[in-house]
Coordinates of C-alpha atoms in Angstrom, one line a residue:
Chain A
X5 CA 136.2 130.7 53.2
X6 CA 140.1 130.5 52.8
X7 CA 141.5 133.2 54.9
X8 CA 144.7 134.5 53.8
X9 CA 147.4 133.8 56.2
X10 CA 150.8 136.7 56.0
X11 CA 152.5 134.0 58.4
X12 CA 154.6 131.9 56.6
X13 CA 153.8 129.3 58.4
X14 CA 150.5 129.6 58.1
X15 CA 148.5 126.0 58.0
X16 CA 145.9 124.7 55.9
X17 CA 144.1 123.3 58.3
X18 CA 144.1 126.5 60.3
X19 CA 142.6 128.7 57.8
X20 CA 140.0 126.1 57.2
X21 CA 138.4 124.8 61.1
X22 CA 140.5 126.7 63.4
X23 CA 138.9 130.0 62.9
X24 CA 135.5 128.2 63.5
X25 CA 136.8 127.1 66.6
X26 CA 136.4 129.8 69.3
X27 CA 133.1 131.1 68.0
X28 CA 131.4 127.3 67.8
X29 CA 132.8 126.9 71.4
X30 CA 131.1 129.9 72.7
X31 CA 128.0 129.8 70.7
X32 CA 128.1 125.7 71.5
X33 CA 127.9 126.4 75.0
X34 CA 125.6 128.7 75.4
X35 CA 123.3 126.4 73.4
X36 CA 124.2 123.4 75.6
X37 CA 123.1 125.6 78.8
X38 CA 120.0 126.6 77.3
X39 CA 119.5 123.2 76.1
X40 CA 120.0 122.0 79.8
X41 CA 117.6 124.5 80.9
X42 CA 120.5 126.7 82.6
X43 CA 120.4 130.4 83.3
X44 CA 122.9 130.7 81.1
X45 CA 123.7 134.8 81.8
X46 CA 123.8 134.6 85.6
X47 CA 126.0 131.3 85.5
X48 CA 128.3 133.1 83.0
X49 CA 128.4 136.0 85.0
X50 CA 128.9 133.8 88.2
X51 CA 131.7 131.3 86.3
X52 CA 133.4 134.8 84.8
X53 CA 133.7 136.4 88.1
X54 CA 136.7 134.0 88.6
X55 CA 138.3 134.9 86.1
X56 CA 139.9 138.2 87.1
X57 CA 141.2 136.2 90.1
X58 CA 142.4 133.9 88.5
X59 CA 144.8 135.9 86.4
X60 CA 145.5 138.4 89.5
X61 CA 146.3 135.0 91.5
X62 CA 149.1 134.0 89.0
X63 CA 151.0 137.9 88.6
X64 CA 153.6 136.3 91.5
X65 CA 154.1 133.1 89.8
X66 CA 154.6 134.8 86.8
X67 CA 156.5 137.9 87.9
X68 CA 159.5 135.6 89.8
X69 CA 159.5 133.2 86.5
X70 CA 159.8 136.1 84.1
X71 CA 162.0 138.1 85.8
X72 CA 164.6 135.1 85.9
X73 CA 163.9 134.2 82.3
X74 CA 164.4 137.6 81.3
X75 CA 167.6 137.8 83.5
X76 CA 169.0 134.5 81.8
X77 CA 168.3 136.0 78.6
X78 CA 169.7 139.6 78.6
X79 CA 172.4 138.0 80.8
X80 CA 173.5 136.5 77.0
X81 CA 173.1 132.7 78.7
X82 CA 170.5 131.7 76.8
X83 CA 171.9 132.2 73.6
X84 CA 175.0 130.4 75.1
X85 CA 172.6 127.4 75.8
X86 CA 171.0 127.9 72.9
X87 CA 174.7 127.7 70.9
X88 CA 175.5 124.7 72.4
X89 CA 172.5 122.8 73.0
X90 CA 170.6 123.8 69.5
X91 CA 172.8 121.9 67.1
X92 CA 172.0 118.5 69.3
X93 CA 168.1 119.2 70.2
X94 CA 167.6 120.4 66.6
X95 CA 167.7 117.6 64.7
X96 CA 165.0 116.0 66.4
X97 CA 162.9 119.0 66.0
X98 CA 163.2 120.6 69.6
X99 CA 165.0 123.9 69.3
X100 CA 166.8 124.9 72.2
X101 CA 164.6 127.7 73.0
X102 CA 162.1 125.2 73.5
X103 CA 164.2 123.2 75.8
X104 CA 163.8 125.0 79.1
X105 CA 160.4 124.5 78.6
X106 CA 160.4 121.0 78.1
X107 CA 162.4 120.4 81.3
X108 CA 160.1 122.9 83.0
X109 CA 156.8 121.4 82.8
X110 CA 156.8 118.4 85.0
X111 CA 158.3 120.0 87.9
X112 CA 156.4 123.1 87.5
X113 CA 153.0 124.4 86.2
X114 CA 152.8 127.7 86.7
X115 CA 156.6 128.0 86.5
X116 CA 155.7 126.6 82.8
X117 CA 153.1 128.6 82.3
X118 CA 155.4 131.4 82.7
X119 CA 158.3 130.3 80.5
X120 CA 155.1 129.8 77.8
X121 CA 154.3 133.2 78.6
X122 CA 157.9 134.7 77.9
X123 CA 158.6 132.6 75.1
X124 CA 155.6 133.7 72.8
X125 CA 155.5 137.0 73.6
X126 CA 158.9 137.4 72.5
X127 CA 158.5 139.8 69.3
X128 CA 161.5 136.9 67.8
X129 CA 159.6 134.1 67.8
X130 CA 155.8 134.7 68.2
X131 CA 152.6 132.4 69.4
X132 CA 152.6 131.1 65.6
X133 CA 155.9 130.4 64.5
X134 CA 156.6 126.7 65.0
X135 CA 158.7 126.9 68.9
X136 CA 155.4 129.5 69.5
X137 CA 153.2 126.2 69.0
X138 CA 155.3 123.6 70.2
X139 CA 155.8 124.9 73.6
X140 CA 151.7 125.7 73.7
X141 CA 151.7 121.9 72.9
X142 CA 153.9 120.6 75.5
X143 CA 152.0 123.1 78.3
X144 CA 148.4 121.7 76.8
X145 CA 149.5 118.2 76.4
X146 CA 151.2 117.3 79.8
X147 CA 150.9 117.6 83.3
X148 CA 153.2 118.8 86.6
X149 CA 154.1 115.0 86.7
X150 CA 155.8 116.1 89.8
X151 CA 153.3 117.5 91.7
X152 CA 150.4 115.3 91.0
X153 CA 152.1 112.3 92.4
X154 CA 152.6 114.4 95.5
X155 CA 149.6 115.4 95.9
X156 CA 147.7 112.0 95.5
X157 CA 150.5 109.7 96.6
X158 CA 150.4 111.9 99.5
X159 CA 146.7 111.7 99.8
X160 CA 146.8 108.2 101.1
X161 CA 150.7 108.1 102.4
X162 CA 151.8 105.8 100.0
X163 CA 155.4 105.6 99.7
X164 CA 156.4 102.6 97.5
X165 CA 155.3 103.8 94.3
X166 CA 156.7 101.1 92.7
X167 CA 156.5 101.2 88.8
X168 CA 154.6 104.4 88.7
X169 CA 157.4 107.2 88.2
X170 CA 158.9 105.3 85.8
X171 CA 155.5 105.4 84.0
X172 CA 154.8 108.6 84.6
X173 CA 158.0 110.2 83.1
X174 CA 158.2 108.0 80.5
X175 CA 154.7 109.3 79.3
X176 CA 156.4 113.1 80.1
X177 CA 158.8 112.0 77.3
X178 CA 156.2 110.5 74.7
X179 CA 154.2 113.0 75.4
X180 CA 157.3 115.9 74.0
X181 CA 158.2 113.5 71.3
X182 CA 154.4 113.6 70.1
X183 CA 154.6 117.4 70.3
X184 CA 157.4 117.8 68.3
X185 CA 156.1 115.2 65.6
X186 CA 152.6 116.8 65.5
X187 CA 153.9 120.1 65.1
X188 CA 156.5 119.1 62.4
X189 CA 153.5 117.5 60.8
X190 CA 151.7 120.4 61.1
X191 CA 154.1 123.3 60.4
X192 CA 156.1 121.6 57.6
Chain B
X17 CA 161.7 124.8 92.1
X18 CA 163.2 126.8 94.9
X19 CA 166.7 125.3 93.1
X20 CA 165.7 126.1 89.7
X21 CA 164.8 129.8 90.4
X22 CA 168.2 130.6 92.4
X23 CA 169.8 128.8 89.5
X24 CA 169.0 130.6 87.0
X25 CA 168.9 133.8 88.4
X26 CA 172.2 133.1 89.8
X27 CA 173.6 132.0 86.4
X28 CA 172.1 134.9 84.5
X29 CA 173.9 137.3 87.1
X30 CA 177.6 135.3 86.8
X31 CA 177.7 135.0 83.4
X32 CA 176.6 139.0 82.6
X33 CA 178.9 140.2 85.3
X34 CA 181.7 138.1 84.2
X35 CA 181.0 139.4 80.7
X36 CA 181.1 143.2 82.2
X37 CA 184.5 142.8 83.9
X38 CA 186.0 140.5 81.6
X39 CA 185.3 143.6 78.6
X40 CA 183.7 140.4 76.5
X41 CA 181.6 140.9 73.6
X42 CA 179.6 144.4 73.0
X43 CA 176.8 144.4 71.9
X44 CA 176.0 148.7 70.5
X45 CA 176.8 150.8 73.3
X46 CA 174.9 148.7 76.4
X47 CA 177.0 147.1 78.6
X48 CA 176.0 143.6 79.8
X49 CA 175.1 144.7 83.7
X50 CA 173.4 147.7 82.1
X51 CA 170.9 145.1 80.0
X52 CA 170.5 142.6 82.7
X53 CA 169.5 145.4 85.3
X54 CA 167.1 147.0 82.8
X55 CA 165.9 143.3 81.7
X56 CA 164.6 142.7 85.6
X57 CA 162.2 145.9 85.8
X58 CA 161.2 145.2 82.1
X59 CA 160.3 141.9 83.4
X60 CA 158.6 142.5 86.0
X61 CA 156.4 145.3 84.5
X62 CA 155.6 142.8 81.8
X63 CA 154.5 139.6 83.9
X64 CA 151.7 142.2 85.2
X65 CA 151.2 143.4 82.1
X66 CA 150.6 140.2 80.8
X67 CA 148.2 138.9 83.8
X68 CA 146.1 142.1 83.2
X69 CA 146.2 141.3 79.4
X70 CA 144.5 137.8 80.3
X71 CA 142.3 138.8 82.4
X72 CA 139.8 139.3 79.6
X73 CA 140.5 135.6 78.0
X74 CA 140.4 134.0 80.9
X75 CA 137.4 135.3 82.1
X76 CA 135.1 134.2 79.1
X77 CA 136.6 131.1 79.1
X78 CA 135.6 130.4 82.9
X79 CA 132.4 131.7 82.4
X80 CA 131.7 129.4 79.7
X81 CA 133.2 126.5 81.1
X82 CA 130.6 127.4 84.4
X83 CA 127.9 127.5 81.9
X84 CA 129.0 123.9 80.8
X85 CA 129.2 122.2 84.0
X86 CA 125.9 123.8 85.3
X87 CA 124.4 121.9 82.2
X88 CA 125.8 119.2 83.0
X89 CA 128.7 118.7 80.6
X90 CA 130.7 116.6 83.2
X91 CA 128.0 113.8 83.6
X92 CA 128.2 113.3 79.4
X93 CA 131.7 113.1 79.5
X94 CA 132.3 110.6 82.8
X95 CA 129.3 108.3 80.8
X96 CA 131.7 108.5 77.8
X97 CA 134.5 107.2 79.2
X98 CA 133.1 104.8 81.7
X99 CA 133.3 101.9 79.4
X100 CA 136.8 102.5 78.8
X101 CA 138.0 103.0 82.3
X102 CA 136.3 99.9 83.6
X103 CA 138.6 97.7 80.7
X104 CA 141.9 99.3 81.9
X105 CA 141.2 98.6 85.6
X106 CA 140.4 95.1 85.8
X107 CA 141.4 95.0 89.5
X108 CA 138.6 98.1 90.6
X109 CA 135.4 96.9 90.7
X110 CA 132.9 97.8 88.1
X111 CA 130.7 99.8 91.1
X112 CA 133.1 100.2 93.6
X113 CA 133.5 104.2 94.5
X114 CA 136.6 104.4 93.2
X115 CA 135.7 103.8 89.7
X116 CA 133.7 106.5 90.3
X117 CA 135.6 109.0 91.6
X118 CA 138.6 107.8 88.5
X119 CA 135.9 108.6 86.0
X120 CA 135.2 112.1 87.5
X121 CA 138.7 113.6 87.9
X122 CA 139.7 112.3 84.6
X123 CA 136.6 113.8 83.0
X124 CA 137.1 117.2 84.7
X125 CA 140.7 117.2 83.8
X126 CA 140.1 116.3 79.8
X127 CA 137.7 119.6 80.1
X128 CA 140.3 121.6 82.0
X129 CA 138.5 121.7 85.4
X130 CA 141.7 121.4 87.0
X131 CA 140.4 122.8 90.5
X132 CA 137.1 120.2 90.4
X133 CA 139.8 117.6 89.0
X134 CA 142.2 117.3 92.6
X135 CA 139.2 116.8 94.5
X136 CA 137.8 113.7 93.0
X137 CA 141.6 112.7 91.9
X138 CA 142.1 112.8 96.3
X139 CA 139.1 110.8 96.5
X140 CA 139.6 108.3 94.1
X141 CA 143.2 107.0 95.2
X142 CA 141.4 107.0 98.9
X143 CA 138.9 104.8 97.6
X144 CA 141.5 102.6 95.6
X145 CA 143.5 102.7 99.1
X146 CA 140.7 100.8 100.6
X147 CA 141.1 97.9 98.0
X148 CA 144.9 97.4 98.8
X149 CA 146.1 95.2 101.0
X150 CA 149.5 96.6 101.6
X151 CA 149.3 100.0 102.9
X152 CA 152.0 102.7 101.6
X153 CA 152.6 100.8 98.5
X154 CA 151.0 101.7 95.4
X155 CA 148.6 99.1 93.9
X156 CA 148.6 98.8 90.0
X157 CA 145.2 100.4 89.9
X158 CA 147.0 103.5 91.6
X159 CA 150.0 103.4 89.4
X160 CA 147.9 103.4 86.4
X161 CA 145.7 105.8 87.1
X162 CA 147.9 108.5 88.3
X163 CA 150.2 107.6 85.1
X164 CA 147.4 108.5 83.1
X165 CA 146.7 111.6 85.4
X166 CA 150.1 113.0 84.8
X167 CA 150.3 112.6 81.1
X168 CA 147.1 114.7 81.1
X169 CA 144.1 113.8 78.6
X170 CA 143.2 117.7 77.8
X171 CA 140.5 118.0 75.4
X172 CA 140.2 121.6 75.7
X173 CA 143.8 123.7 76.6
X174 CA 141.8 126.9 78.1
X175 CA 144.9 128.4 79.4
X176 CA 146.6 128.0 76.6
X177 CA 144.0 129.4 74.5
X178 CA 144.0 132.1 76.3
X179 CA 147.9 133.2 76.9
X180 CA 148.1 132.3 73.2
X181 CA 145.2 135.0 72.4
X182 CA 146.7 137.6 74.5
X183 CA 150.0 137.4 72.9
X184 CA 148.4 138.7 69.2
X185 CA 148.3 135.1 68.0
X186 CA 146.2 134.8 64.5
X187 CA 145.3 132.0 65.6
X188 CA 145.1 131.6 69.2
X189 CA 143.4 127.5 68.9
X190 CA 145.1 126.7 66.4
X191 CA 147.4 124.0 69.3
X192 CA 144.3 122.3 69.4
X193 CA 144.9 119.6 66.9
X194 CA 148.6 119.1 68.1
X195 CA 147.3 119.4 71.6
X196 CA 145.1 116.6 71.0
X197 CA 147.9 114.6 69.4
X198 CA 150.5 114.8 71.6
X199 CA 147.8 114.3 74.3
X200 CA 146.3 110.7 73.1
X201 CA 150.0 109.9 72.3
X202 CA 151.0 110.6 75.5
X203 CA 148.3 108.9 77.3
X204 CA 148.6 105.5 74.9
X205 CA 152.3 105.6 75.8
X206 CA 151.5 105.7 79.8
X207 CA 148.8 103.5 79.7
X208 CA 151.2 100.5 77.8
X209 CA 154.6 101.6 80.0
X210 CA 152.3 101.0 82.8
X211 CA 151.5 97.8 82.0
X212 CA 154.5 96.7 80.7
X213 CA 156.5 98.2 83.6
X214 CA 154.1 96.4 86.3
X215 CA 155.8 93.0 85.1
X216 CA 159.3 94.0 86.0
X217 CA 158.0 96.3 89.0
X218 CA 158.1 94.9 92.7
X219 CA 154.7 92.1 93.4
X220 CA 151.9 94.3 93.8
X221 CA 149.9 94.3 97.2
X222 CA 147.0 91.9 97.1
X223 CA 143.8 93.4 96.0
X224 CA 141.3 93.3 98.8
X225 CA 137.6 92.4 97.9
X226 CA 135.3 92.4 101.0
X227 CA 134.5 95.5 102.7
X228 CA 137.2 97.5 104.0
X229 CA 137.7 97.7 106.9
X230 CA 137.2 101.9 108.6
X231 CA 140.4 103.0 108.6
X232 CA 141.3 106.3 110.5
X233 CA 143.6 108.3 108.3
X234 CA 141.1 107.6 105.2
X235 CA 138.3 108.6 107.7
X236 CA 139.6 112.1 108.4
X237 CA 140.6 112.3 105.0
X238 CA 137.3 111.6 104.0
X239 CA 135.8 114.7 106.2
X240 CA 137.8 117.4 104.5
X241 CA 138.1 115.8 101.1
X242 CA 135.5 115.5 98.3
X243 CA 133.2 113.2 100.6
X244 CA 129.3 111.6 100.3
X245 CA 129.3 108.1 98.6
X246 CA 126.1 107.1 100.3
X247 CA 123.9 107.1 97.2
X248 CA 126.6 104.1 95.8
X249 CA 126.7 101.8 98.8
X250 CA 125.2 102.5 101.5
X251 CA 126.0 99.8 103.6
X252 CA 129.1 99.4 103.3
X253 CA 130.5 102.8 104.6
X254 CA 128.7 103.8 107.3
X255 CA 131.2 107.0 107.8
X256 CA 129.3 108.4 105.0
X257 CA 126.5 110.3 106.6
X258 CA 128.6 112.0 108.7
X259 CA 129.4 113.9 105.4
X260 CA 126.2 114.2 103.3
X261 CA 128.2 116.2 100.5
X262 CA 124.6 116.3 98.4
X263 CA 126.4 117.9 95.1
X264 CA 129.3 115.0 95.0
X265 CA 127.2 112.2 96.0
X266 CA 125.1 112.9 93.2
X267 CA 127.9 113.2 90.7
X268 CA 129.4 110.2 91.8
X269 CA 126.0 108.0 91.4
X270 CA 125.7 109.5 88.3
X271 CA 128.9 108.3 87.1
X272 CA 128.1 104.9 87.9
X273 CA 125.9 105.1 85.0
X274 CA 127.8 104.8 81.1
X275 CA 127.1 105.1 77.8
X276 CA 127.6 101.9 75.4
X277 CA 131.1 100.9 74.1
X278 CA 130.1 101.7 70.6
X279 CA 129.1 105.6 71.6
X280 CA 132.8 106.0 73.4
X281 CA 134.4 104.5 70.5
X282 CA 132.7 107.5 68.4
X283 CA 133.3 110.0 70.0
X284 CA 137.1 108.7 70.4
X285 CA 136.7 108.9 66.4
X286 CA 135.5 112.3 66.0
X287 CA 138.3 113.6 67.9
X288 CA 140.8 111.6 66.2
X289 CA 139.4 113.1 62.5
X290 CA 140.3 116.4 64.1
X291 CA 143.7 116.4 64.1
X292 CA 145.0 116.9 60.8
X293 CA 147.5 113.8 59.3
X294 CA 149.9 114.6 57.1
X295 CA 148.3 113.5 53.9
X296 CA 145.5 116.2 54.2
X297 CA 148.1 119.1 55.4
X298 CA 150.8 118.3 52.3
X299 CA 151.7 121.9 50.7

């Protein structure tokens, strides 16, 4: 059952469950339809349609954020940052290249979604080495802190929001140092 | 994130031109300008690339995730966490609407519903405005909740799954267990800042605890947003039919109904033995 990983940094754990983990959610959903007495073809087919609007509905988002990543890295900035900032960031486990990311993700989903995008399909780093993973953590494991508090503050006009930023971004920080410790965990 | 974009296009453009005229640094035979003007069409040619290359993901993943709510996924998983919810907000009544509407967004956001998410998320801190005696200031109930909202409680990372896929991962759910970690982490964390925090924080507004009284903006609100809470309590809302909202109304009663403490706490267990600790991941 072992699968042999050519990655480095491949993970026990991911040869072992992870491979079982797309298949079992497809098959486990379809059963749970069925189960549930759902049409389970037409609804897929109904659910799926979305899906190519989805990804069409992002190409501007992602087209203004990659062209301006790209820019800032051919423009040799980046690896300026990256010079400067690494040696600090590094030693708590967040490489520079994951730090635009980081600083990203509250303010901006899809502008996130975008630097993701950029950053692991970069042929230098790659969805699995370990800044591949830890800036898939970050976008899976927080939110556009930013713009849900608009949104629902904004909902009922409130305006005092007392304690709740302070909260909020103090969560947005737990939530990167978690990252970083599960991937270190993970990847070590 | 107008800023941010000018910014960094703006810096990229300074620092490669002053590295053109100032002869810096060259790298082969490109000059800086040259690779920063071929970086933009690359760029763009790539983000579309890219969208086109997910389309494929993204689509099974939606269909599937149809499949699920169809069957009813969203109920299970509001009746999981009911008995939770109704512990951290003291101040909410038990069967007040808001509790609810709290149980639903959270659920659709731990099973990346983001779009059915906003809806009930809108709903719920209407509802919660209607137990707060000090309009325009945030209750505690508010502050928690929308701390826990923006530290996100993902379950399943779809989009990330899916981008991660498209890019030739080996193993595009493999984030899942660090997902999940960072995810709980983040969400203890906000739910104890929150907490603390509220000590130090300005008095909160009384809470109210007759029946609110109708109040315009909520009322118009109410028309456009997620409404229908008729099937909950009836008499006090008599806005309600004006906005018989069949599909919500009957999500909403059926999230007034929960599981047992003991089968949350399981479930919480299961998904805590899938991330990996460190003993069983030792090289």
């Amino acid at each position: 059952m072992l699968r042999d990983h050519n990655h480095p940094l491949a993970i026990i754990y991911g040869t072992v469950i992870s491979p079982w983990i797309i298949p079992g959610l497809v098959a486990g959903f379809l059963a749970y339809g069925m189960i549930r007495g759902v049409r389970v073809y037409e609804v897929f087919v109904e659910g799926a349609k979305e899906g190519f609007y989805v990804a069409v509905k992002i190409i501007p988002y992602l087209v203004a954020i990659l062209v301006a990543v790209g820019m800032f890295r051919a423009s040799g900035a980046l690896e300026a940052m990256v010079g400067m900032l690494g040696p600090v960031t590094g030693k708590i486990g967040l490489p520079a290249e994951a730090l635009p990311m980081a600083l990203l993700r509250p303010l901006s989903g899809s502008g996130a979604y975008g630097v993701l995008a950029s950053i692991i399909n970069d042929p230098a780093v790659g969805p699995d080495s370990y800044i591949g993973y830890l800036v898939s953590t970050f976008q899976g494991s927080t939110e556009t802190t930013f713009y849900v508090l608009a949104v629902y503050f904004g909902a009922v006009q409130v305006r005092r929001v007392r304690h709740t930023m302070a909260a909020a971004l103090t969560a947005d920080l737990a939530g990167i140092m978690f990252a970083v410790l599960a991937c270190t965990l993970l990847l070590a | 994130m107008n800023v941010i974009f000018f910014a960094i296009v703006m810096i990229a453009f300074l620092f490669a031109a002053v590295r053109q005229l100032l002869g810096g640094p060259q790298t082969g035979d490109t000059m800086p300008i040259e690779a920063l003007s071929r970086s933009v069409v690359d760029s763009a040619a790539g983000a579309v690339e890219l969208a086109i290359g997910l389309i494929g993901v993204m689509t099974l993943f939606l269909g599937l995730m149809k499949v699920a709510e169809k069957g009813g996924l969203l109920n299970v998983m509001s009746r999981l966490l009911r008995p939770v919810m109704v512990r951290l907000f003291p101040d909410v009544p038990a069967d007040h609407p808001a509790m609810g509407a709290m149980i639903l967004n959270m659920s659709a956001n731990a099973l990346g519903l983001g779009n059915a998410a906003t809806p009930f998320g809108i709903r719920a801190m209407q509802e919660l405005d209607k137990l707060n005696s000090e309009k325009g200031t945030a209750t505690n109930a508010m502050a928690l909740f929308l701390a826990i909202n923006t530290s996100s409680i993902t379950l399943l990372p779809t989009g990330v799954i899916a981008l991660r896929a498209s890019a030739g991962s080996g193993d595009p759910a493999g984030i899942l267990p660090t997902t999940l970690f960072a995810t709980l982490g983040s969400t203890l964390v906000a739910i104890a800042a929150t907490k603390l925090y509220q000590r130090f924080s300005s008095p909160a507004p009384a809470v109210l605890t007759g029946t609110p009284a109708a109040d315009p903006t909520t009322e118009t609100a109410e028309r456009t947003g997620a409404g229908g809470e008729h099937d909950l309590n009836q008499n006090s809302d008599p806005d309600s039919d004006q906005n018989p909202d069949h599909e919500y109304a009957h999500m909403l009663a059926s999230a007034s109904a929960g599981y047992p403490g003991w089968v949350s706490l399981l479930v919480l267990c299961c998904v805590i033995t899938i991330i990996p600790w460190p003993s069983s991941t030792a090289p």
